Structure formats: structure tokens, C-alpha cells
Amino acid sequence: MIKRDYYLDRLIHNMWNGEIKVITGIRRCGKSVLLFDLFYEYLLFQGVKEEQIIRLELDQRRNYKYRNPITLCDYVDSIVSTRKDEKFYLFIDEVQFTIKVKDEENAGIVVTIYDMLNELKAYKNLDVYVTGSNSK
């Protein structure tokens, strides 16, 4: 595995800055490795517990339901809002697989992942990281 010190340092430097951290690049360039392996291991080494890191790989069948941004947001909310005294990290891999959906609870307005990421950004105990490319 190629160590990506520069990019890892950028992630570390931008932790808890109140913004969504987005890792983009061409297919197979190591975005997921950077986030799900290198940064994940860094967090564990720093004492973050595994259960404080929410990992969603949207290209995996077990996570297809989270391609719906409302379902994704509700899932994260169910964890983060009930444990406000803990800090959480959200890793979303392959964010380009999310879909637009109608929010029937809100007059059928179309909701995208951007809407949900903005909502998640409001949590003071959640630091959000996403990877994506232009492929589907």
C-alpha cells in the first residue's frame, strides 16, 4: 500500500473544522484506501472507538438502502442524536451513488445528498467525510 502522507495530513489538519471533507479523484486512485484504511487507522491510534466511526460504502449491497439520502440521514441521526456527549465520524464512500428522492413528509420536495449533508453538518458531535468520482 502506498502511504499518502500529504493527503492524510490534510484530512487530519481539517478535522472538526465544521465543513464536509470531500475526497475526489479518478477511479482506483486510492480515495477509499485513504479514508477507510489510513485515516481510519489514524483515528483508532488516537483513541477513537470503532463504534464512533460510521462507515457507509454505497457500492456495497448491504448499504444500498443508504443511497436514499433521507434513509442515510435518519440512520446517522439515530446514532448521533442519542449520544450527544460522544464525537462521531461519518465516512461515506462512493457518494455519487446516492439518488434524488421525493420527501413525502415535506410536500414532495425533491431531496438530494447535498440537502442531507447540510443537515448533518449541523451536528456539533459529527465530522463528515465523503469520497466520490464521476463514475456510476
Tab-separated table of C-alpha atoms in Angstrom:
chain	number	residue	atom	x	y	z
A	1	MET	CA	0.000	0.000	0.000
A	2	ILE	CA	1.307	3.437	-0.909
A	3	LYS	CA	1.354	5.737	2.097
A	4	ARG	CA	-0.344	9.013	1.250
A	5	ASP	CA	1.153	11.244	3.931
A	6	TYR	CA	0.290	14.548	2.269
A	7	TYR	CA	-3.396	13.696	1.864
A	8	LEU	CA	-3.618	12.065	5.275
A	9	ASP	CA	-2.105	15.182	6.841
A	10	ARG	CA	-4.704	17.323	5.036
A	11	LEU	CA	-7.520	15.229	6.495
A	12	ILE	CA	-6.002	15.427	9.969
A	13	HIS	CA	-5.494	19.188	9.689
A	14	ASN	CA	-9.138	19.706	8.662
A	15	MET	CA	-10.736	17.546	11.343
A	16	TRP	CA	-13.613	19.218	13.173
A	17	ASN	CA	-13.493	22.371	11.034
A	18	GLY	CA	-17.287	22.391	10.606
A	19	GLU	CA	-17.121	21.517	6.905
A	20	ILE	CA	-17.787	18.350	4.936
A	21	LYS	CA	-14.475	16.868	3.811
A	22	VAL	CA	-14.755	15.633	0.207
A	23	ILE	CA	-12.139	13.360	-1.338
A	24	THR	CA	-12.451	13.228	-5.121
A	25	GLY	CA	-10.379	11.728	-7.881
A	26	ILE	CA	-10.351	9.346	-10.793
A	27	ARG	CA	-11.439	5.746	-10.300
A	28	ARG	CA	-8.987	3.476	-8.482
A	29	CYS	CA	-6.681	6.292	-7.315
A	30	GLY	CA	-6.914	5.395	-3.616
A	31	LYS	CA	-9.671	7.610	-2.206
A	32	SER	CA	-11.263	4.771	-0.262
A	33	VAL	CA	-7.905	3.489	0.970
A	34	LEU	CA	-7.039	6.956	2.231
A	35	LEU	CA	-10.298	7.286	4.158
A	36	PHE	CA	-11.265	3.733	5.152
A	37	ASP	CA	-7.774	2.414	5.862
A	38	LEU	CA	-5.216	5.139	6.550
A	39	PHE	CA	-7.426	7.776	8.207
A	40	TYR	CA	-9.448	5.084	9.992
A	41	GLU	CA	-6.263	3.590	11.463
A	42	TYR	CA	-5.084	7.064	12.473
A	43	LEU	CA	-8.336	7.666	14.368
A	44	LEU	CA	-8.102	4.320	16.148
A	45	PHE	CA	-4.492	5.065	17.099
A	46	GLN	CA	-5.681	8.390	18.547
A	47	GLY	CA	-8.120	6.541	20.812
A	48	VAL	CA	-11.330	6.881	18.806
A	49	LYS	CA	-13.512	3.801	19.335
A	50	GLU	CA	-14.643	1.776	16.322
A	51	GLU	CA	-18.297	2.391	17.201
A	52	GLN	CA	-17.683	6.135	16.901
A	53	ILE	CA	-16.809	5.736	13.213
A	54	ILE	CA	-19.852	5.252	10.977
A	55	ARG	CA	-18.714	3.662	7.718
A	56	LEU	CA	-21.056	3.511	4.726
A	57	GLU	CA	-19.759	2.108	1.450
A	58	LEU	CA	-22.538	2.856	-1.005
A	59	ASP	CA	-21.193	0.468	-3.642
A	60	GLN	CA	-21.773	-2.472	-1.271
A	61	ARG	CA	-25.139	-4.241	-1.480
A	62	ARG	CA	-25.590	-4.233	2.293
A	63	ASN	CA	-25.586	-0.405	2.144
A	64	TYR	CA	-27.744	0.158	-0.961
A	65	LYS	CA	-30.621	1.456	1.186
A	66	TYR	CA	-28.413	4.373	2.255
A	67	ARG	CA	-28.260	5.588	-1.332
A	68	ASN	CA	-31.542	7.221	-0.371
A	69	PRO	CA	-30.366	10.427	1.344
A	70	ILE	CA	-33.326	10.527	3.734
A	71	THR	CA	-32.657	6.962	4.893
A	72	LEU	CA	-28.965	7.775	5.267
A	73	CYS	CA	-29.654	10.904	7.303
A	74	ASP	CA	-32.209	9.129	9.508
A	75	TYR	CA	-29.732	6.324	10.192
A	76	VAL	CA	-26.935	8.703	11.178
A	77	ASP	CA	-29.355	10.781	13.255
A	78	SER	CA	-30.462	7.672	15.169
A	79	ILE	CA	-26.883	7.170	16.328
A	80	VAL	CA	-25.547	10.683	16.752
A	81	SER	CA	-28.545	12.449	18.290
A	82	THR	CA	-28.903	9.934	21.113
A	83	ARG	CA	-25.257	10.156	22.197
A	84	LYS	CA	-24.541	13.880	22.151
A	85	ASP	CA	-21.691	13.575	24.649
A	86	GLU	CA	-19.653	11.497	22.161
A	87	LYS	CA	-17.887	12.536	18.969
A	88	PHE	CA	-18.613	10.632	15.774
A	89	TYR	CA	-17.003	10.368	12.362
A	90	LEU	CA	-19.092	9.607	9.276
A	91	PHE	CA	-17.360	8.066	6.259
A	92	ILE	CA	-19.476	7.843	3.091
A	93	ASP	CA	-17.764	6.044	0.216
A	94	GLU	CA	-18.932	6.427	-3.393
A	95	VAL	CA	-21.318	9.305	-2.669
A	96	GLN	CA	-22.097	9.580	-6.400
A	97	PHE	CA	-24.358	6.526	-5.997
A	98	THR	CA	-26.909	8.458	-3.940
A	99	ILE	CA	-30.250	9.163	-5.563
A	100	LYS	CA	-32.728	12.039	-5.562
A	101	VAL	CA	-35.944	11.257	-3.712
A	102	LYS	CA	-39.248	12.953	-3.006
A	103	ASP	CA	-39.775	13.759	0.657
A	104	GLU	CA	-43.463	12.941	1.041
A	105	GLU	CA	-43.438	14.308	4.606
A	106	ASN	CA	-42.491	17.736	3.215
A	107	ALA	CA	-44.875	18.333	0.298
A	108	GLY	CA	-42.994	16.006	-2.032
A	109	ILE	CA	-39.952	18.255	-2.284
A	110	VAL	CA	-37.005	16.618	-4.056
A	111	VAL	CA	-34.160	15.846	-1.670
A	112	THR	CA	-30.549	15.192	-2.645
A	113	ILE	CA	-27.476	14.100	-0.747
A	114	TYR	CA	-26.415	17.753	-0.614
A	115	ASP	CA	-29.518	18.607	1.401
A	116	MET	CA	-28.833	15.795	3.834
A	117	LEU	CA	-25.123	16.615	4.159
A	118	ASN	CA	-26.071	20.181	5.033
A	119	GLU	CA	-28.445	18.839	7.662
A	120	LEU	CA	-25.772	16.538	9.100
A	121	LYS	CA	-23.320	19.427	9.174
A	122	ALA	CA	-25.417	20.971	11.951
A	123	TYR	CA	-24.445	18.223	14.400
A	124	LYS	CA	-21.639	19.525	16.600
A	125	ASN	CA	-20.602	15.968	17.517
A	126	LEU	CA	-20.281	14.714	13.920
A	127	ASP	CA	-17.373	15.129	11.499
A	128	VAL	CA	-18.282	14.107	7.929
A	129	TYR	CA	-16.030	12.713	5.177
A	130	VAL	CA	-17.124	11.560	1.712
A	131	THR	CA	-15.408	10.058	-1.305
A	132	GLY	CA	-16.633	10.227	-4.853
A	133	SER	CA	-15.773	10.163	-8.505
A	134	ASN	CA	-17.673	10.909	-11.675
A	135	SER	CA	-18.388	7.242	-12.379
A	136	LYS	CA	-21.590	5.393	-11.527
